[in-house]
Short mmCIF file of C-alpha atoms in Angstrom, two decimals:
data_model
loop_
_atom_site.label_atom_id
_atom_site.label_comp_id
_atom_site.label_asym_id
_atom_site.label_seq_id
_atom_site.Cartn_x
_atom_site.Cartn_y
_atom_site.Cartn_z
CA MET E 8 -0.05 0.02 -0.03
CA VAL E 9 1.41 3.42 -0.96
CA ARG E 10 1.81 5.71 1.88
CA ASN E 11 0.51 9.44 1.61
CA VAL E 12 3.49 11.93 2.00
CA THR E 13 2.59 14.91 4.12
CA ILE E 14 3.64 18.48 3.73
CA ILE E 15 5.45 18.27 7.03
CA GLU E 16 7.69 15.76 5.65
CA VAL E 17 8.38 17.84 2.64
CA ALA E 18 8.94 20.79 4.95
CA ARG E 19 11.54 18.89 7.00
CA LYS E 20 13.47 17.59 3.79
CA SER E 21 13.49 21.05 2.28
CA GLY E 22 14.37 22.93 5.64
CA THR E 23 11.30 25.13 5.41
CA SER E 24 8.12 25.41 7.29
CA PRO E 25 4.79 23.62 6.47
CA SER E 26 3.07 26.84 5.72
CA THR E 27 5.96 27.75 2.94
CA VAL E 28 5.68 24.31 1.41
CA SER E 29 1.73 24.83 1.14
CA ARG E 30 2.26 28.22 -0.44
CA VAL E 31 4.75 26.73 -3.00
CA LEU E 32 2.76 23.64 -3.86
CA ASN E 33 -0.50 25.47 -4.05
CA ASP E 34 1.09 28.34 -6.05
CA ASN E 35 -1.21 30.80 -4.43
CA GLY E 36 0.81 33.91 -5.37
CA TYR E 37 2.30 34.29 -1.87
CA PRO E 38 5.86 35.69 -2.31
CA VAL E 39 8.49 32.77 -1.84
CA ASN E 40 11.99 33.31 -3.18
CA ASP E 41 13.10 31.19 -6.25
CA GLU E 42 15.70 29.39 -4.34
CA THR E 43 13.23 28.26 -1.77
CA ARG E 44 10.65 27.33 -4.41
CA LYS E 45 13.22 25.09 -6.11
CA ARG E 46 14.15 23.26 -2.86
CA VAL E 47 10.49 22.63 -2.02
CA ARG E 48 9.51 21.28 -5.35
CA LYS E 49 12.64 19.03 -5.51
CA ALA E 50 12.00 17.51 -1.98
CA ALA E 51 8.26 17.08 -2.94
CA GLU E 52 9.37 15.26 -6.10
CA GLU E 53 11.94 12.96 -4.31
CA LEU E 54 9.39 12.06 -1.48
CA GLY E 55 6.59 11.30 -4.23
CA TYR E 56 4.45 13.98 -2.63
CA ARG E 57 0.86 13.98 -4.15
CA PRO E 58 -1.57 16.89 -3.24
CA ASN E 59 -4.83 15.92 -1.31
CA ILE E 60 -7.60 17.39 -3.78
CA ALA E 61 -10.22 17.12 -1.08
CA ALA E 62 -8.15 19.17 1.39
CA ARG E 63 -7.37 21.72 -1.35
CA GLN E 64 -10.98 22.28 -2.12
CA LEU E 65 -11.80 22.66 1.74
CA ARG E 66 -9.09 25.26 1.91
CA SER E 67 -10.06 27.20 -1.19
CA ARG E 68 -13.75 26.53 -0.77
CA LYS E 69 -13.93 26.09 -4.53
CA ASN E 70 -15.40 23.01 -6.20
CA LEU E 71 -12.62 21.71 -8.73
CA TYR E 72 -14.65 19.05 -10.43
CA ILE E 73 -16.28 19.46 -13.87
CA ALA E 74 -18.33 16.71 -15.43
CA VAL E 75 -18.81 15.78 -19.04
CA ILE E 76 -21.28 13.17 -20.34
CA VAL E 77 -21.04 11.84 -23.98
CA PRO E 78 -23.31 9.24 -25.73
CA THR E 79 -20.29 6.84 -26.20
CA LEU E 80 -16.65 6.53 -25.91
CA ASN E 81 -16.47 3.79 -28.61
CA ASN E 82 -16.96 6.42 -31.34
CA PRO E 83 -13.47 8.06 -31.82
CA PHE E 84 -15.42 11.40 -32.52
CA TYR E 85 -16.51 11.60 -28.92
CA SER E 86 -13.11 10.41 -27.54
CA ALA E 87 -11.33 13.07 -29.45
CA VAL E 88 -13.73 15.72 -28.21
CA VAL E 89 -13.27 14.55 -24.58
CA SER E 90 -9.59 14.70 -25.10
CA GLU E 91 -9.73 18.27 -26.18
CA ILE E 92 -12.07 19.13 -23.32
CA GLU E 93 -9.67 17.54 -20.86
CA LYS E 94 -6.66 19.69 -22.11
CA VAL E 95 -8.53 22.87 -21.39
CA VAL E 96 -10.03 21.85 -18.06
CA LEU E 97 -6.81 20.55 -16.68
CA SER E 98 -4.70 23.48 -17.80
CA SER E 99 -7.32 25.74 -16.02
CA GLY E 100 -6.96 24.03 -12.63
CA TYR E 101 -10.02 21.88 -12.72
CA ILE E 102 -10.42 18.23 -12.79
CA LEU E 103 -12.51 16.34 -15.30
CA GLN E 104 -14.97 13.66 -14.61
CA ILE E 105 -15.80 11.62 -17.77
CA TYR E 106 -19.18 9.63 -18.11
CA SER E 107 -20.54 7.72 -21.03
CA SER E 108 -24.41 7.15 -21.18
CA ASN E 109 -24.17 4.50 -23.94
CA ASP E 110 -26.91 6.29 -25.78
CA ASP E 111 -29.35 5.02 -22.92
CA PRO E 112 -31.56 7.69 -21.59
CA GLU E 113 -32.29 5.67 -18.43
CA LEU E 114 -28.55 5.55 -17.68
CA GLU E 115 -28.12 9.09 -18.56
CA ASN E 116 -30.72 9.90 -15.89
CA ARG E 117 -28.87 7.83 -13.35
CA LEU E 118 -25.58 9.65 -14.20
CA ILE E 119 -27.27 13.01 -13.37
CA ASP E 120 -28.33 11.39 -9.95
CA LEU E 121 -24.72 10.32 -9.44
CA ILE E 122 -23.31 13.92 -10.51
CA ALA E 123 -25.69 15.53 -8.16
CA SER E 124 -24.52 13.32 -5.29
CA VAL E 125 -20.69 13.98 -5.87
CA ARG E 126 -21.37 17.61 -6.65
CA VAL E 127 -19.55 19.36 -9.49
CA ALA E 128 -18.84 22.91 -10.48
CA GLY E 129 -20.17 22.48 -13.96
CA LEU E 130 -21.59 19.98 -16.53
CA MET E 131 -20.92 19.63 -20.33
CA ILE E 132 -23.21 17.02 -22.11
CA SER E 133 -24.02 15.61 -25.38
CA SER E 134 -27.36 14.26 -24.50
CA ALA E 135 -28.92 10.69 -25.44
CA ASN E 136 -32.37 12.08 -24.96
CA TRP E 137 -32.73 15.92 -24.12
CA ASN E 138 -36.32 16.74 -23.23
CA ASP E 139 -38.25 18.98 -20.96
CA ASP E 140 -38.23 16.63 -18.13
CA PHE E 141 -34.45 15.97 -18.43
CA GLU E 142 -33.80 19.65 -18.80
CA ARG E 143 -35.52 20.42 -15.59
CA LYS E 144 -33.61 17.58 -13.75
CA VAL E 145 -30.31 18.92 -15.06
CA GLY E 146 -31.36 22.51 -13.97
CA GLU E 147 -31.83 21.16 -10.38
CA LEU E 148 -28.05 20.50 -10.18
CA GLY E 149 -27.75 24.25 -9.66
CA VAL E 150 -24.48 24.52 -11.71
CA PRO E 151 -23.57 25.91 -15.07
CA VAL E 152 -24.55 23.60 -18.05
CA VAL E 153 -23.25 23.66 -21.57
CA LEU E 154 -24.43 21.46 -24.19
CA PHE E 155 -22.48 20.42 -27.17
CA ASP E 156 -22.67 18.49 -30.54
CA ARG E 157 -26.31 17.32 -29.92
CA VAL E 158 -28.02 20.62 -29.32
CA PRO E 159 -31.98 20.57 -29.45
CA ALA E 160 -33.56 22.86 -32.07
CA GLY E 161 -34.52 26.00 -30.30
CA TYR E 162 -32.33 25.51 -27.25
CA ARG E 163 -31.55 28.83 -25.55
CA GLY E 164 -29.24 27.74 -22.88
CA HIS E 165 -25.39 27.84 -23.32
CA HIS E 166 -24.15 25.58 -25.98
CA VAL E 167 -21.47 24.82 -28.80
CA GLY E 168 -23.69 23.38 -31.61
CA PHE E 169 -23.11 22.25 -35.28
CA ASP E 170 -25.04 23.27 -38.38
CA PHE E 171 -26.25 19.92 -39.34
CA ILE E 172 -28.68 21.38 -41.96
CA ALA E 173 -25.71 23.20 -43.62
CA ALA E 174 -23.77 19.63 -43.43
CA GLY E 175 -26.63 17.90 -45.20
CA ARG E 176 -26.80 20.32 -47.84
CA MET E 177 -23.00 20.36 -48.38
CA ALA E 178 -22.92 16.63 -48.65
CA ALA E 179 -25.79 16.54 -51.26
CA LEU E 180 -24.41 19.47 -53.28
CA PHE E 181 -20.99 17.91 -53.59
CA LEU E 182 -22.38 14.42 -54.62
CA ILE E 183 -24.60 16.16 -57.20
CA GLU E 184 -21.61 18.37 -58.51
CA GLU E 185 -19.57 15.03 -58.81
CA GLY E 186 -22.32 13.87 -61.20
CA HIS E 187 -24.41 11.83 -59.00
CA ARG E 188 -28.22 11.85 -59.50
CA ASP E 189 -29.24 8.57 -58.06
CA ILE E 190 -28.28 9.36 -54.34
CA VAL E 191 -29.37 7.78 -50.91
CA LEU E 192 -29.03 9.06 -47.34
CA GLY E 193 -28.32 6.19 -44.90
CA THR E 194 -29.10 6.85 -41.18
CA GLY E 195 -29.99 5.35 -37.85
CA PRO E 196 -33.45 6.19 -36.43
CA LEU E 197 -34.66 9.78 -36.95
CA ASP E 198 -35.32 10.33 -33.19
CA ARG E 199 -32.74 12.99 -32.66
CA ASP E 200 -32.78 16.67 -34.06
CA CYS E 201 -29.12 16.48 -35.34
CA ARG E 202 -30.10 13.36 -37.78
CA ARG E 203 -33.46 15.00 -38.81
CA GLU E 204 -31.72 18.32 -39.49
CA TYR E 205 -28.91 16.65 -41.58
CA MET E 206 -31.70 14.82 -43.54
CA ASP E 207 -33.72 18.04 -44.02
CA GLY E 208 -30.71 19.78 -45.37
CA PHE E 209 -29.85 16.95 -47.62
CA LEU E 210 -33.32 16.43 -49.11
CA GLU E 211 -33.60 20.35 -49.89
CA VAL E 212 -30.71 20.11 -52.11
CA LEU E 213 -32.13 17.12 -53.94
CA ALA E 214 -35.47 18.95 -54.52
CA GLU E 215 -33.62 22.16 -55.46
CA ASN E 216 -31.96 19.98 -58.28
CA GLY E 217 -35.04 18.29 -59.52
CA ILE E 218 -34.05 14.84 -57.95
CA PRO E 219 -36.99 13.08 -56.44
CA ALA E 220 -36.71 12.60 -52.63
CA GLU E 221 -38.92 9.39 -52.69
CA ASP E 222 -36.98 6.35 -51.24
CA ALA E 223 -33.89 8.62 -50.79
CA VAL E 224 -33.62 7.89 -47.12
CA ILE E 225 -32.65 4.54 -45.54
CA SER E 226 -33.37 4.57 -41.88
CA VAL E 227 -32.53 1.49 -40.02
CA GLU E 228 -33.30 0.63 -36.42
CA GLU E 229 -30.55 1.00 -33.77
CA GLU E 230 -29.56 -2.05 -31.85
CA ARG E 231 -27.50 -1.78 -28.75
CA SER E 232 -24.46 -3.66 -29.57
CA ALA E 233 -20.69 -3.41 -29.26
CA GLY E 234 -20.67 -2.42 -32.87
CA GLY E 235 -22.88 0.72 -32.48
CA ALA E 236 -22.93 2.89 -35.45
CA TYR E 237 -20.74 0.43 -37.41
CA ASP E 238 -23.42 -2.18 -37.26
CA ILE E 239 -25.99 0.42 -38.43
CA GLY E 240 -23.67 0.95 -41.36
CA ILE E 241 -23.64 -2.85 -42.14
CA SER E 242 -27.50 -2.77 -41.97
CA ILE E 243 -27.63 0.36 -44.34
CA ALA E 244 -25.56 -1.59 -46.87
CA ARG E 245 -27.43 -4.80 -46.62
CA THR E 246 -30.65 -2.76 -47.28
CA ILE E 247 -29.00 -1.43 -50.52
CA ILE E 248 -27.72 -4.79 -51.58
CA ASN E 249 -31.02 -6.35 -51.24
CA SER E 250 -32.87 -3.72 -53.01
CA GLU E 251 -33.68 -3.61 -56.72
CA ARG E 252 -32.46 -0.11 -56.91
CA ARG E 253 -28.48 0.43 -56.86
CA PRO E 254 -27.72 4.15 -56.26
CA THR E 255 -24.46 5.46 -57.41
CA ALA E 256 -23.74 7.16 -54.10
CA VAL E 257 -24.80 7.01 -50.40
CA ALA E 258 -24.16 9.60 -47.90
CA VAL E 259 -23.92 8.21 -44.22
CA PHE E 260 -24.77 9.89 -40.98
CA ASN E 261 -21.49 9.45 -39.43
CA ASP E 262 -17.92 8.24 -40.21
CA ILE E 263 -18.11 4.87 -38.31
CA ALA E 264 -21.44 3.96 -40.06
CA ALA E 265 -19.89 4.86 -43.35
CA MET E 266 -17.11 2.41 -42.61
CA GLY E 267 -19.59 -0.35 -41.83
CA VAL E 268 -21.22 0.48 -45.11
CA ILE E 269 -17.95 0.12 -47.06
CA LYS E 270 -17.01 -3.02 -45.22
CA ARG E 271 -20.27 -4.71 -46.07
CA PHE E 272 -20.02 -3.68 -49.61
CA GLU E 273 -16.56 -5.10 -49.86
CA LEU E 274 -17.60 -8.43 -48.45
CA ASP E 275 -20.21 -8.75 -51.22
CA GLY E 276 -17.78 -7.77 -54.13
CA ILE E 277 -19.05 -4.21 -54.48
CA SER E 278 -16.08 -1.84 -55.04
CA VAL E 279 -16.00 1.83 -53.44
CA PRO E 280 -15.88 4.09 -55.21
CA ALA E 281 -15.85 2.14 -58.65
CA ASP E 282 -19.25 0.67 -58.08
CA ILE E 283 -20.75 2.98 -55.63
CA SER E 284 -19.57 6.28 -53.90
CA VAL E 285 -19.71 6.56 -49.91
CA MET E 286 -19.49 9.67 -47.93
CA GLY E 287 -19.43 10.29 -44.09
CA LEU E 288 -19.91 12.91 -41.54
CA ASP E 289 -17.46 13.90 -38.61
CA ASP E 290 -13.92 13.40 -40.07
CA ILE E 291 -12.56 11.02 -37.50
CA PRO E 292 -8.81 10.32 -37.82
CA PHE E 293 -9.42 6.70 -39.01
CA GLY E 294 -11.14 8.23 -42.20
CA TYR E 295 -7.83 9.21 -43.85
CA MET E 296 -6.08 5.92 -42.63
CA MET E 297 -8.41 3.52 -44.45
CA THR E 298 -8.41 2.49 -48.07
CA PRO E 299 -10.04 4.21 -49.93
CA GLY E 300 -9.79 7.38 -47.91
CA LEU E 301 -13.07 8.47 -46.73
CA THR E 302 -14.78 11.61 -48.07
CA THR E 303 -16.61 13.37 -45.29
CA ILE E 304 -17.99 16.51 -43.74
CA ARG E 305 -15.80 17.77 -40.85
CA GLN E 306 -17.37 18.50 -37.58
CA SER E 307 -14.28 19.81 -35.65
CA VAL E 308 -13.58 17.81 -32.71
CA ILE E 309 -10.95 20.37 -31.73
CA ASP E 310 -13.28 23.39 -31.83
CA THR E 311 -16.10 21.47 -30.24
CA GLY E 312 -14.16 20.31 -27.22
CA ARG E 313 -12.03 23.46 -26.66
CA MET E 314 -14.96 25.88 -27.12
CA ALA E 315 -17.15 23.78 -24.70
CA ALA E 316 -14.63 23.71 -22.12
CA SER E 317 -13.76 27.30 -22.22
CA LEU E 318 -17.43 28.26 -22.02
CA ILE E 319 -18.07 26.10 -18.96
CA ILE E 320 -15.09 27.46 -17.20
CA SER E 321 -15.86 31.00 -17.99
CA LEU E 322 -19.47 30.28 -16.59
CA ILE E 323 -18.07 28.84 -13.31
CA ASP E 324 -15.41 31.54 -12.93
CA ASP E 325 -17.74 34.42 -13.88
CA PRO E 326 -21.45 33.47 -13.62
CA GLU E 327 -22.53 37.06 -14.29
CA GLY E 328 -20.72 37.35 -17.55
CA GLU E 329 -22.23 37.58 -20.93
CA TYR E 330 -21.13 34.76 -23.31
CA GLU E 331 -21.88 33.94 -26.91
CA ASN E 332 -23.04 30.42 -27.92
CA THR E 333 -21.48 29.03 -30.96
CA VAL E 334 -22.73 27.11 -34.06
CA LEU E 335 -19.90 25.49 -35.88
CA GLN E 336 -19.81 25.24 -39.60
CA PRO E 337 -19.18 22.23 -41.82
CA VAL E 338 -16.01 21.79 -43.92
CA LEU E 339 -15.92 19.39 -46.95
CA ILE E 340 -13.04 17.01 -46.69
CA ARG E 341 -12.40 15.32 -50.13
CA ARG E 342 -10.65 11.90 -50.21
CA GLU E 343 -10.99 8.87 -52.39
CA SER E 344 -14.23 7.27 -51.61
CA VAL E 345 -16.50 9.36 -53.90
CA ARG E 346 -15.85 9.34 -57.64
CA LYS E 347 -16.85 11.78 -60.27
CA ILE E 348 -19.18 10.32 -62.87
CA SER E 349 -20.33 11.57 -66.31
CA ALA E 350 -23.75 11.60 -67.85
CA LYS E 351 -22.51 8.55 -69.98
CA LYS E 352 -21.32 6.81 -66.97
CA ARG E 353 -24.82 7.46 -65.09
CA LYS E 354 -26.49 5.86 -68.00
CA GLU E 355 -24.31 2.83 -67.94
CA PHE E 356 -25.08 2.52 -64.00
CA ALA E 357 -28.73 2.82 -64.93
CA GLU E 358 -28.56 0.07 -67.67
CA ASN E 359 -26.71 -2.37 -65.17
CA ASP E 360 -29.02 -1.68 -62.42
#
């Protein structure tokens, strides 16, 4: 069992008083000369001193814990966002508590109860099922709250959102510009504003370009499994494979699902992009590592994480301040999974369908 080293022991080794050790290690701005500071820090390092966070909170009377809830940590998008959040939180002197709801509203409710019992200074959340009852429950925590990524339509609280309508429009317009007219949108259940908004933007562009929207959306039920969105992608691909209609391109609701689509096509001898083009959403790192490289729409994990963390810290440190909410804009990332096709090639696809 590791023994906790006390500041009294550090004081003895460094030849200073416990109060001086406390001032140096807590970096509270109290004047201590450089030579003494170096001696105290060296003694602390040699003894393996670790600060007592609970005691630090009692002394400062400041809650140092900030919680974040994400739908899953299996999706690299959320893992990367949490990593960016953690960098900002730690550099600001706070401690991050990380929770995953596994996209389960019941678990998410229990997590709020847990967070209420341990007490935090603030909460960041990308919710599995944000509604009026859940919003009231979160409000009862009595701490600043910042929503990110999944921000309900019309939400007026603090948030860092993403323009999913613009992302859907961008994806559809890009595929049309690449010569595609027989296009499908593959998605999980349309039970979230972000998915509905992406679909709405996508279908708007199809309509504006005279492309029938009937049967343009494949929505498959979401089964709770280790594969998550990847398994949804497998199901989307199976639906296309078993259909009489073979589109020239499919846009998928996130990159992990797009990878599932490509894998299922590959197993059935369907080449991407030679036989069918595939496009994702998120721009996770694996997208450029795979073959073919995944064409996608970027939802910046860096901006999402850093802005959400900076906002929550500002709200904690200065609750009376005025802060702007942010809606991040999509960026098209061109790689190799979408091919450009000519009118002649479209005719050949149609004849072979």
